[in-house]
Coordinates of N, CA, C and O in Angstrom, one line a residue:
X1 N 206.6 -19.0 138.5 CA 206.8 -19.1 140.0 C 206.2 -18.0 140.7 O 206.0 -16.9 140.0
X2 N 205.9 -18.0 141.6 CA 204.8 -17.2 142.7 C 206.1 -16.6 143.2 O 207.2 -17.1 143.4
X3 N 205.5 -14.7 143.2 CA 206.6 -13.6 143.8 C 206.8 -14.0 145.7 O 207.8 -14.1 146.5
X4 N 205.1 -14.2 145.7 CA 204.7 -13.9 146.7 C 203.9 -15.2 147.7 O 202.9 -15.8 147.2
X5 N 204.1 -15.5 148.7 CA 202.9 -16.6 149.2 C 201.7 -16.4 149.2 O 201.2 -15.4 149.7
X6 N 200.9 -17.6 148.6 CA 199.1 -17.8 149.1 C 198.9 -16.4 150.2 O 198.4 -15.3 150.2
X7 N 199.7 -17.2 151.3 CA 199.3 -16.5 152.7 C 199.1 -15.0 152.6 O 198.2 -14.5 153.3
X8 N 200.0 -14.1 151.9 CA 199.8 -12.5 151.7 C 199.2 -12.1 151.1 O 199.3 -10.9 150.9
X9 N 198.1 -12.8 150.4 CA 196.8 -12.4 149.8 C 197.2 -11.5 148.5 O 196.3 -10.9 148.0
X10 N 198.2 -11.3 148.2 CA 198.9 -10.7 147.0 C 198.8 -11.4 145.8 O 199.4 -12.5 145.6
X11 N 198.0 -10.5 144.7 CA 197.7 -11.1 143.5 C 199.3 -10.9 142.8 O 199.6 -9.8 142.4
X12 N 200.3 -12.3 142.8 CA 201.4 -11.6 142.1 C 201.1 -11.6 140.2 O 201.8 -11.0 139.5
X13 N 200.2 -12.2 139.8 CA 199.8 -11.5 137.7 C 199.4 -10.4 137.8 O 199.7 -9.6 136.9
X14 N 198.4 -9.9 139.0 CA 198.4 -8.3 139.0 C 199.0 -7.5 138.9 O 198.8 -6.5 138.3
X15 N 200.2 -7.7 139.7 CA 201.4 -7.0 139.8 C 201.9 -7.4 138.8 O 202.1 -6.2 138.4
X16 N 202.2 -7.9 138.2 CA 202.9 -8.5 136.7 C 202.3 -7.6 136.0 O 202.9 -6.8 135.4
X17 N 201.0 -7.6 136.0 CA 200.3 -7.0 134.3 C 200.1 -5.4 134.7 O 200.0 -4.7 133.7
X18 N 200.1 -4.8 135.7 CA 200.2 -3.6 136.3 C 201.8 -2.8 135.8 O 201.7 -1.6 135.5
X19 N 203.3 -3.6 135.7 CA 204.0 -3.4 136.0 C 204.5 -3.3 134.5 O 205.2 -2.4 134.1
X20 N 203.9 -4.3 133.5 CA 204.1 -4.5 132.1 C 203.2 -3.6 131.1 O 203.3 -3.7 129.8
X21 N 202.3 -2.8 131.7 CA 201.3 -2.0 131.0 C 202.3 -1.1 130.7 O 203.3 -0.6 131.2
X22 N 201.4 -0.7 129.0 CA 202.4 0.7 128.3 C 201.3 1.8 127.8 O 200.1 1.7 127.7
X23 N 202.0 2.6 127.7 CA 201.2 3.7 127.0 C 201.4 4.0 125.4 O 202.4 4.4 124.7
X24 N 200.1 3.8 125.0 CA 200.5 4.6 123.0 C 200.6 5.7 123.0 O 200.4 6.3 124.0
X25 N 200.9 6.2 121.8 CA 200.5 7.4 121.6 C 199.6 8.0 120.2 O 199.8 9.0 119.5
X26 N 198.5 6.8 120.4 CA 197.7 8.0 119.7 C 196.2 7.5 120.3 O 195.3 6.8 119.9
X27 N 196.5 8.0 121.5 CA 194.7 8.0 122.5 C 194.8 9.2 123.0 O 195.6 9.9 123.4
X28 N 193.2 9.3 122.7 CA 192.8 10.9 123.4 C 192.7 11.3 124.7 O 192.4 10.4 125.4
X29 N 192.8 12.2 125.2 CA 192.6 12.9 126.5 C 191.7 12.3 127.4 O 192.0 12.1 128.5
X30 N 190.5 11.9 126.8 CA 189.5 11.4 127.7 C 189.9 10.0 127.5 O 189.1 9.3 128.2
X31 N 190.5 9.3 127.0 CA 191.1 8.1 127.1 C 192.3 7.9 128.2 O 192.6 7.0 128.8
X32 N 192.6 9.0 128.2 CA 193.7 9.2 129.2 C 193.3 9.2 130.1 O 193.5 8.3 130.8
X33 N 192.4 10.5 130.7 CA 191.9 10.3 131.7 C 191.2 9.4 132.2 O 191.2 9.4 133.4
X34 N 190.5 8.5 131.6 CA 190.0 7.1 132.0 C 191.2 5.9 132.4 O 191.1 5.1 133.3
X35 N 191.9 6.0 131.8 CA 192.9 5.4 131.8 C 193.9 5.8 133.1 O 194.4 5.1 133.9
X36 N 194.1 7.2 133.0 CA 195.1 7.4 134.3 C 194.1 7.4 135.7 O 194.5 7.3 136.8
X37 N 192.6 7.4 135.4 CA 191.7 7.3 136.6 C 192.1 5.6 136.7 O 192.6 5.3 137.8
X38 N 192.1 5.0 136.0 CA 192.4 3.1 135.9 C 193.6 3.3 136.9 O 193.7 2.7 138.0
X39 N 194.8 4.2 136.3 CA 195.7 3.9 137.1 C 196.1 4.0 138.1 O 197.2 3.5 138.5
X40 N 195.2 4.8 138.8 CA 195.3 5.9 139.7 C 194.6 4.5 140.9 O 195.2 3.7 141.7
X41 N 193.6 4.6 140.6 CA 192.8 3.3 140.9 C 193.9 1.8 141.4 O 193.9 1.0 142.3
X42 N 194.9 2.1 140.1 CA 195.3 0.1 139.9 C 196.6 1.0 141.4 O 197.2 0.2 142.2
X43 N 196.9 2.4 141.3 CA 197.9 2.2 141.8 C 197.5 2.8 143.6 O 198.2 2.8 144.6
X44 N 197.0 3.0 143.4 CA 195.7 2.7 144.9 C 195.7 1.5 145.4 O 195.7 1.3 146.6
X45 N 195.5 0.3 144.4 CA 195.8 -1.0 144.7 C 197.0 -1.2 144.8 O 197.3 -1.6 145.9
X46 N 198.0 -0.9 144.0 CA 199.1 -1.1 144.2 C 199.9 -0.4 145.5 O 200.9 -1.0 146.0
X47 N 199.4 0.8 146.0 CA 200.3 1.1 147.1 C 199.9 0.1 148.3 O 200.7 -0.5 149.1
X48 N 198.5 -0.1 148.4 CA 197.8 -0.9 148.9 C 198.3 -2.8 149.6 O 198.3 -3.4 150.7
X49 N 198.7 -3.1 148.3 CA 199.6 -4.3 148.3 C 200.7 -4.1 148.8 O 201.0 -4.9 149.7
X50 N 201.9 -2.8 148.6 CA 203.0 -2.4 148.7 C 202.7 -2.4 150.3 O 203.4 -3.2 151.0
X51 N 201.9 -1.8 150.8 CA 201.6 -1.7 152.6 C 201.4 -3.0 153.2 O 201.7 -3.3 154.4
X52 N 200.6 -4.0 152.2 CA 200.5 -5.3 152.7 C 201.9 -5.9 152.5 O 202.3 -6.5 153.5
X53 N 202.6 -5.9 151.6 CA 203.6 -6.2 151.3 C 204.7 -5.9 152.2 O 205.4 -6.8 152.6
X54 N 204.8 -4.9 152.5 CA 205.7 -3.7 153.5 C 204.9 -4.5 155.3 O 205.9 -4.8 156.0
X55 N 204.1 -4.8 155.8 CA 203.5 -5.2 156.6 C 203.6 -7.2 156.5 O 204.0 -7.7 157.5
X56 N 203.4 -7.8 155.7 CA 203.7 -8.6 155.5 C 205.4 -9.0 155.6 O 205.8 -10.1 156.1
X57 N 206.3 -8.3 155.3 CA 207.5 -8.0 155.3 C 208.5 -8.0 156.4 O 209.6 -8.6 156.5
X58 N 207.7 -6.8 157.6 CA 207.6 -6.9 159.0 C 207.5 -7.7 159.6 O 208.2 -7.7 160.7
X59 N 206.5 -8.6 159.4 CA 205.7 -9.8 160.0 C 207.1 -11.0 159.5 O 207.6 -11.8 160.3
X60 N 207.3 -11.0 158.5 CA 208.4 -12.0 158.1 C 209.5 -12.0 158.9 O 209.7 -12.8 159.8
X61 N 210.3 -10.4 158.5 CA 211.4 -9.9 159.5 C 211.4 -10.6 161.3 O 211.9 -11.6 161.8
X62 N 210.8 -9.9 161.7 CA 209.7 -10.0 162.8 C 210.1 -11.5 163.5 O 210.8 -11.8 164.5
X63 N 209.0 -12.8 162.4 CA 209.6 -13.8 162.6 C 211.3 -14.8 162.2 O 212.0 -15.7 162.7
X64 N 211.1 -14.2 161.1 CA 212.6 -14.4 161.2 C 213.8 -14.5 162.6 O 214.5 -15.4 163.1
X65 N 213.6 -13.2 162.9 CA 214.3 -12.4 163.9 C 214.0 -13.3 164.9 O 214.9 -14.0 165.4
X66 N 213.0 -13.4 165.2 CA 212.3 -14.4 166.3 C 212.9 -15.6 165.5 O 213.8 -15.0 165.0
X67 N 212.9 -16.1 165.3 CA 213.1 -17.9 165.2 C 215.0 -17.5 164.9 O 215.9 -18.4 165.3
X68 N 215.3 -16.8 164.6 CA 217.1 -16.5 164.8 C 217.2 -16.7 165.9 O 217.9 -17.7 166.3
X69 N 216.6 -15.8 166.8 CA 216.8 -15.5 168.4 C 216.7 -16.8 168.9 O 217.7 -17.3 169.5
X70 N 216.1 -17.0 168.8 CA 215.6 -18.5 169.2 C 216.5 -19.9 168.7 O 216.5 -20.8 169.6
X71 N 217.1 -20.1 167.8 CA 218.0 -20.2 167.3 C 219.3 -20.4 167.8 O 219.8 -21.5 168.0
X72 N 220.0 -19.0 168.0 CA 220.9 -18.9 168.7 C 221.1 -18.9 170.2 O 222.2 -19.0 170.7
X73 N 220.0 -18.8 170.8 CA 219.8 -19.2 172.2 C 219.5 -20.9 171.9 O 219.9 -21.4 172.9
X74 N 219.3 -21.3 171.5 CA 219.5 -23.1 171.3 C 220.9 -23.2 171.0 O 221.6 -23.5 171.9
X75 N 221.5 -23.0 170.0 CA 222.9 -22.7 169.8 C 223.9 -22.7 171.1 O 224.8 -23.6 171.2
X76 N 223.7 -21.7 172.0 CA 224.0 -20.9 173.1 C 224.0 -22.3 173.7 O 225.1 -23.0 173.8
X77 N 222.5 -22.8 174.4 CA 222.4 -23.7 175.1 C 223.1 -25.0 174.5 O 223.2 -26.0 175.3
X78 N 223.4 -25.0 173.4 CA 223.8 -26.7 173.3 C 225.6 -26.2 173.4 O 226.4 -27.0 173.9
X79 N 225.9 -25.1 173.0 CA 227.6 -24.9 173.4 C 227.7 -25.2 174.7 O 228.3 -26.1 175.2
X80 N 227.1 -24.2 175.4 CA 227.2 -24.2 177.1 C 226.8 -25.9 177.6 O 227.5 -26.3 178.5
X81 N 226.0 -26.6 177.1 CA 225.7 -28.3 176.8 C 227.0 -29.4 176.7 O 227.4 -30.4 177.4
X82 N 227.7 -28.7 175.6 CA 228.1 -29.2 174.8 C 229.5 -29.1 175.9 O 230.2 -30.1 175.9
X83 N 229.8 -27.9 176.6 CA 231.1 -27.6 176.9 C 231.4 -28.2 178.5 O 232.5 -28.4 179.1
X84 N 229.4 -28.6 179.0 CA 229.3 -29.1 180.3 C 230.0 -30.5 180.2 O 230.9 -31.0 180.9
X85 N 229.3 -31.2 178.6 CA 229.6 -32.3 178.6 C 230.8 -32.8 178.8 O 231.0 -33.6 179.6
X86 N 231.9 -31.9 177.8 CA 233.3 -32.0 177.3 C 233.9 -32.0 178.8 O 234.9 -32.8 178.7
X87 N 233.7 -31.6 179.7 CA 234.2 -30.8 180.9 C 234.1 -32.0 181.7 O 235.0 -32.6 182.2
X88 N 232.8 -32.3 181.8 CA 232.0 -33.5 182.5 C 233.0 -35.4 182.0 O 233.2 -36.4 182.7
X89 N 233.3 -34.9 180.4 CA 233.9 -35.9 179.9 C 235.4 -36.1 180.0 O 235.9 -37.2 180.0
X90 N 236.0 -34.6 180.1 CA 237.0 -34.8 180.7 C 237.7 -35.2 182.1 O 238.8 -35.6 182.4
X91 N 236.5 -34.7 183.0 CA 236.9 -35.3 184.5 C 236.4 -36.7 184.5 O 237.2 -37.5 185.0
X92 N 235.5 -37.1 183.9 CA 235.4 -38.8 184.1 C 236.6 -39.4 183.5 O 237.2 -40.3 184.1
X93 N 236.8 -38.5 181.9 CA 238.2 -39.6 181.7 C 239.5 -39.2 183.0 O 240.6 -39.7 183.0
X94 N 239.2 -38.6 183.6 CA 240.9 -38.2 184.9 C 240.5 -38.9 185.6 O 241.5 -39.5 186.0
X95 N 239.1 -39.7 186.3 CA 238.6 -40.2 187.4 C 238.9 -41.5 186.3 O 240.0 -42.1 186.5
X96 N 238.5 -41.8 185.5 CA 239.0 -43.4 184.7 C 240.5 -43.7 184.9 O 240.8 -44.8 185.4
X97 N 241.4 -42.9 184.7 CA 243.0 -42.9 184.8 C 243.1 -43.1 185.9 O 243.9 -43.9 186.2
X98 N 242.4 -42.6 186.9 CA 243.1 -42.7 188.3 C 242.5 -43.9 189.2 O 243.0 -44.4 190.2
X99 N 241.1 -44.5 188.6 CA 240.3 -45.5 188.9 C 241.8 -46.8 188.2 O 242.4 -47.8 188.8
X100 N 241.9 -46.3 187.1 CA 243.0 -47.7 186.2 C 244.4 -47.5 186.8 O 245.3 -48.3 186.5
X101 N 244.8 -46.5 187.7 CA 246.1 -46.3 188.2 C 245.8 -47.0 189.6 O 246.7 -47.7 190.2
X102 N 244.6 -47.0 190.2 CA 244.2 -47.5 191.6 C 244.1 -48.9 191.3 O 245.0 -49.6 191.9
X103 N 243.5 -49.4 190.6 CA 243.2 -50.7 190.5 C 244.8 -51.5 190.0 O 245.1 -52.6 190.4
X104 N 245.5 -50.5 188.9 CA 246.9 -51.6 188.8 C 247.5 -51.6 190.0 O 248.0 -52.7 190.2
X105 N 247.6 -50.6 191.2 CA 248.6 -50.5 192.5 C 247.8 -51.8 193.5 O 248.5 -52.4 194.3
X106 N 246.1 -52.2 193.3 CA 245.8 -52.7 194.2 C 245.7 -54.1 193.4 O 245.2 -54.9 194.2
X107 N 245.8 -54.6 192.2 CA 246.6 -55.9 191.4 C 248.3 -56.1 192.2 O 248.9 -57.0 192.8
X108 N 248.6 -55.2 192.0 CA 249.8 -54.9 192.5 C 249.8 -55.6 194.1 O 250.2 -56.8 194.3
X109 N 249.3 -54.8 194.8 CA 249.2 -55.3 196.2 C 248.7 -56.4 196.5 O 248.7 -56.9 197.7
X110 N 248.3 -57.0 195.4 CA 247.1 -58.8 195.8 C 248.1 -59.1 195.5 O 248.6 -59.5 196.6
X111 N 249.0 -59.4 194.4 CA 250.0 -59.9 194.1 C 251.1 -60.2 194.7 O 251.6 -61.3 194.5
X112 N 251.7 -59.0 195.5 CA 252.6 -59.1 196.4 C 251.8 -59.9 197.6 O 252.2 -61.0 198.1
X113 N 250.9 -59.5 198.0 CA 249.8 -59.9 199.3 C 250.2 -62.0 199.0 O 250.5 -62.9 199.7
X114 N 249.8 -61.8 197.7 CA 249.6 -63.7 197.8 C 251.1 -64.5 197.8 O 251.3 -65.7 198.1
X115 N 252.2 -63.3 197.1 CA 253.2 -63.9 197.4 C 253.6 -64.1 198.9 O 254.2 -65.1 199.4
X116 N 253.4 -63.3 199.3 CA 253.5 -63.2 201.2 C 252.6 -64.4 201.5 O 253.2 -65.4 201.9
X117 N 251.5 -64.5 201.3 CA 250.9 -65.7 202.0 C 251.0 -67.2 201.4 O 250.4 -68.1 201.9
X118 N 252.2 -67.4 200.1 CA 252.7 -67.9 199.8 C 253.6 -68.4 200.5 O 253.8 -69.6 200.9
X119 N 254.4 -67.2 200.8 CA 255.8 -67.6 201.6 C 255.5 -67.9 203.1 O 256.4 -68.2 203.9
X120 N 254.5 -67.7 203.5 CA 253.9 -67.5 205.2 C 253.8 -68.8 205.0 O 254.3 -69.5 205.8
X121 N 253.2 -69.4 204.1 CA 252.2 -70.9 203.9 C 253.4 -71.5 203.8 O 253.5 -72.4 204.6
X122 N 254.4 -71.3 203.3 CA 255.7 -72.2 203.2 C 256.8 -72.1 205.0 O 257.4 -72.9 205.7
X123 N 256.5 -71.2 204.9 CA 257.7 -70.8 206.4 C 255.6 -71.9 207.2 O 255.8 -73.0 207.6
X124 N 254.9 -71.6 207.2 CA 253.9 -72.5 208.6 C 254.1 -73.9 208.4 O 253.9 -74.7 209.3
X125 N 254.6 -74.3 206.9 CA 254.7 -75.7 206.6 C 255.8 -76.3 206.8 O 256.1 -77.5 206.7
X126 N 257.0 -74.8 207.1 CA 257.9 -75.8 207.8 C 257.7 -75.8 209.3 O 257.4 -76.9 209.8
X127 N 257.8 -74.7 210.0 CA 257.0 -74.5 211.6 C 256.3 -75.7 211.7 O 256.7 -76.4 212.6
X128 N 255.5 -76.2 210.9 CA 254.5 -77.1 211.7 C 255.3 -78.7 211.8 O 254.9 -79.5 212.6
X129 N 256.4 -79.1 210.8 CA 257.1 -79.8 210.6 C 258.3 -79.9 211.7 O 258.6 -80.9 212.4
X130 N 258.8 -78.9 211.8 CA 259.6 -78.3 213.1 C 258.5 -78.9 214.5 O 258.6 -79.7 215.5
X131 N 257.8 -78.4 214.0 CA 256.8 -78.3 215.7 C 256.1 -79.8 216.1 O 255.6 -80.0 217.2
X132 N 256.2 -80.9 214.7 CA 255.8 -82.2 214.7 C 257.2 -82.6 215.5 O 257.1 -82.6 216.7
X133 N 258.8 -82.8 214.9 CA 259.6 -83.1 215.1 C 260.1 -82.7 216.5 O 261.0 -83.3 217.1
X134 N 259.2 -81.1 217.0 CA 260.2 -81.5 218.8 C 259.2 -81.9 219.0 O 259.7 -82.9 219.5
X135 N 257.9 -82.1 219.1 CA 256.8 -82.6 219.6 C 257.2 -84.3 220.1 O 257.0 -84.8 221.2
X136 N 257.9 -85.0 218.8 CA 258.7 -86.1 219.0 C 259.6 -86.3 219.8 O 259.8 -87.4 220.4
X137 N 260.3 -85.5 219.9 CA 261.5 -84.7 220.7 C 261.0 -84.8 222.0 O 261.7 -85.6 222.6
X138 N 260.4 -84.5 222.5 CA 259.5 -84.5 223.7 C 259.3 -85.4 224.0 O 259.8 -85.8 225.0
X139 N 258.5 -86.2 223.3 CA 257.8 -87.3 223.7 C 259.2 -88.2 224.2 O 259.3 -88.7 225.3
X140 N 260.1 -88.2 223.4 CA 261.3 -89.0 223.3 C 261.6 -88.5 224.8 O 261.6 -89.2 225.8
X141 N 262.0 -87.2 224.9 CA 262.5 -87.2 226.3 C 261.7 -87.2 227.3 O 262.2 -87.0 228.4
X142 N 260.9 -87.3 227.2 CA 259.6 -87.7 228.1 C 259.8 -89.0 228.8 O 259.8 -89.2 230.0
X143 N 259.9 -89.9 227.6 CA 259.9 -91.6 227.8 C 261.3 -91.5 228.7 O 261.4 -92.1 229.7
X144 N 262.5 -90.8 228.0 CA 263.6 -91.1 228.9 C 263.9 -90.3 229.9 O 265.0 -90.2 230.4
X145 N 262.8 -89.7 230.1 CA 263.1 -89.0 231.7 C 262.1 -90.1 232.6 O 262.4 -90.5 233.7
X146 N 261.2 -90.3 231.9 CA 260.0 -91.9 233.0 C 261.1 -92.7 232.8 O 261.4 -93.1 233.9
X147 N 261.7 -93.0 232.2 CA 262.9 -94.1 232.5 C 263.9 -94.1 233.4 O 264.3 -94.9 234.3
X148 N 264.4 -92.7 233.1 CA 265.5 -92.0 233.9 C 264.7 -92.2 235.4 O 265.2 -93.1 236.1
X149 N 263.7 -91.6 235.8 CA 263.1 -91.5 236.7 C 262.5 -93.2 237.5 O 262.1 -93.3 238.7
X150 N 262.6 -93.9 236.7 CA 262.4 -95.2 237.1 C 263.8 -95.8 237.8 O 264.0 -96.3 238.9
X151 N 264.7 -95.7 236.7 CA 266.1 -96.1 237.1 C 266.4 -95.6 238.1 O 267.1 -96.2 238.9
X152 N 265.9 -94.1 238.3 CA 266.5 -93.5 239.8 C 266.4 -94.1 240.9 O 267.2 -94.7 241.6
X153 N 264.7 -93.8 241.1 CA 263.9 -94.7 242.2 C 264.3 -96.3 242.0 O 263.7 -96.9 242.8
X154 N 264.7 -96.7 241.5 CA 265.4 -98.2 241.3 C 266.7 -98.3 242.4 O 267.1 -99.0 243.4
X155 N 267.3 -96.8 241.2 CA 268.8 -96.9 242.2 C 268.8 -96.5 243.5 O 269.7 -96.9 244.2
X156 N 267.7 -95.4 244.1 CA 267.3 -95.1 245.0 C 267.3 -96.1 245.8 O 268.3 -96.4 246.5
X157 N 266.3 -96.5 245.8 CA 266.2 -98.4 246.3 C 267.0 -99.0 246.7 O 267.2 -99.0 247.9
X158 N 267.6 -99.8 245.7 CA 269.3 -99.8 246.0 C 269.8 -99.4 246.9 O 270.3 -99.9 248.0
X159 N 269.9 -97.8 246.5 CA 271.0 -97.5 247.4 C 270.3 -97.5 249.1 O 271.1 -97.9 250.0
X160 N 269.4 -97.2 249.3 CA 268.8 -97.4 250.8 C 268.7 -99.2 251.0 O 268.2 -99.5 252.1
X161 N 268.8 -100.0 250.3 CA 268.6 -101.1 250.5 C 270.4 -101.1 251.2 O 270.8 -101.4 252.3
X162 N 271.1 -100.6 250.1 CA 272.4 -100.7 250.4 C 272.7 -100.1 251.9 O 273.2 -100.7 252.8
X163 N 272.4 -99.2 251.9 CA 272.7 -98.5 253.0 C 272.3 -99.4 254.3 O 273.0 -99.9 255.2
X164 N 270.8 -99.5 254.1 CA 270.9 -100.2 255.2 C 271.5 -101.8 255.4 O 271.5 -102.3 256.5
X165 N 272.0 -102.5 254.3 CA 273.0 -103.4 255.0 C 274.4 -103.1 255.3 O 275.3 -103.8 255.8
X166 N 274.2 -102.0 255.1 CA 275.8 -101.6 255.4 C 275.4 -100.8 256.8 O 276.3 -100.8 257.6
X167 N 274.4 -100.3 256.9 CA 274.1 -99.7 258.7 C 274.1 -101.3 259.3 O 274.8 -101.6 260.3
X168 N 273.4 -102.0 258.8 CA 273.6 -103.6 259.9 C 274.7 -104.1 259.6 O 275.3 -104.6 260.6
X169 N 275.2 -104.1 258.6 CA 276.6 -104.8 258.7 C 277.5 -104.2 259.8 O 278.2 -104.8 260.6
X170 N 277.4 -102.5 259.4 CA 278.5 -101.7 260.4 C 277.8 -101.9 261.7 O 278.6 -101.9 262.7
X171 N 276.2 -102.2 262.0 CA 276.1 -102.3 263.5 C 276.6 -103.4 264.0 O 277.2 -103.6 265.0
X172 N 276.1 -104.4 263.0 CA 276.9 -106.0 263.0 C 278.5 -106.4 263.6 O 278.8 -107.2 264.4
X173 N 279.4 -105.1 262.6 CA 280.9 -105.4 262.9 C 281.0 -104.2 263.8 O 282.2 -103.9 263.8
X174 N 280.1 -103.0 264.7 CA 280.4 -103.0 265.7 C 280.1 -103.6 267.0 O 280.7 -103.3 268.0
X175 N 278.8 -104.6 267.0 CA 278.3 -105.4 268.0 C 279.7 -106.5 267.9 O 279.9 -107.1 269.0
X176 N 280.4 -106.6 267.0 CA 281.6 -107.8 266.8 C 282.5 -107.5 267.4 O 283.0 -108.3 268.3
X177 N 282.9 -106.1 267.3 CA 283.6 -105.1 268.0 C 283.5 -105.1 269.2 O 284.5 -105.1 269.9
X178 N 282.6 -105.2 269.6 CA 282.1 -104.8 270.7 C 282.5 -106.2 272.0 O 283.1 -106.0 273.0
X179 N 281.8 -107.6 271.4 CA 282.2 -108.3 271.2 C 283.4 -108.8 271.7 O 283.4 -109.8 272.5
X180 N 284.2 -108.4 271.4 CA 285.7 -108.7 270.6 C 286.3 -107.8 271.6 O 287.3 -108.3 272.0
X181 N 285.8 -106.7 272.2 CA 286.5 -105.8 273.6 C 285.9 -106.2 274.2 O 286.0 -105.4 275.1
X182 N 284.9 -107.0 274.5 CA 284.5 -107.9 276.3 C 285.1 -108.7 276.4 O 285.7 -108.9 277.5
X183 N 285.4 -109.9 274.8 CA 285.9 -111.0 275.2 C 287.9 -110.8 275.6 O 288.7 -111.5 276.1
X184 N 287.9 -109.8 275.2 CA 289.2 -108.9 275.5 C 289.3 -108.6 276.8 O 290.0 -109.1 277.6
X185 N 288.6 -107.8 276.9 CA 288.3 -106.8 278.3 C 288.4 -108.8 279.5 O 289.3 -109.1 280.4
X186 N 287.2 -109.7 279.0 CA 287.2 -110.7 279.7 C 288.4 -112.0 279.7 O 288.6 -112.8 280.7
X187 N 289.2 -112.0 278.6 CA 290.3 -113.0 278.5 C 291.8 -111.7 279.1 O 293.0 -112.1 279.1

């Protein structure tokens, strides 16, 4: 497995075989010295990597840190989201209760409302039966007041009919009278 990514340009078998290298002991001085110049060299490369490494490292950190930040400011924003919602979800459900408390009181009020115009429609259906029946009533005394009113003027009639035979009769039996003290006054 790879120490290191492609991207860091870091030979990680170099580092492996740099790290696993040993020393004998029976090479000469000028083997050494060729050898510790090699190493000196390999570790020239190696501090070299270690700074890419160390810089590469930074750059990780770096974004890391940045994509945390980032991160937790998304975090941040979906709590603060999250808490508008809850907030937002809780006053709709109080506005739903009080929407379902409104609407049972105004079931409520239709209900009573149609019993009322229930009973209005019953009390106008008798009213109107009432109001046929003196309507009849009326009429009835109507007819017996034009009756009444005929019989009067009838009796009216009559009675001036009466009257005046009884003014001629009385002038009649006072002309008799009358009459009656000449032939007196004359016999």
């Amino acid at each position: 497995a790879d120490i290191f990514s492609h991207q860091s340009g870091i030979d990680a078998d170099n580092v492996r075989r740099i790290l696993s290298m040993k020393c004998g002991e029976n090479i000469k001085q000028w083997d050494l010295r060729k050898r510790l110049e090699k190493k000196e060299e390999e570790l020239a490369v190696l501090r070299t990597t270690c700074q890419d490494l160390l810089a590469g490292k930074e750059d990780y950190v770096a974004g890391v840190v940045g994509i945390e930040k980032g991160l937790r400011e998304r975090m941040a924003e979906a709590q603060r989201a999250f808490e508008s919602l809850n907030n937002e979800k809780s006053t709709l459900e109080e506005e739903l209760k009080e929407e379902k408390s409104e609407t049972r009181r105004l079931k409520e009020r239709v209900q009573e409302l149609l019993r009322e115009r229930d009973q209005h429609s019953t009390k106008c259906e008798m009213l109107s039966s009432e109001l046929d029946a003196a309507r009849r009533e009326v009429g009835e005394l109507q007819r017996s007041r034009t009756e009444g009113a005929v019989a009067l003027a009838l009796a009216e009639s009559r009675l001036e009919e009466s009257e005046s035979r009884r003014e001629a009769a009385l002038a009649d039996a006072a002309e008799t009278e009358r009459i009656r003290a000449r032939e007196a006054e004359e016999a």
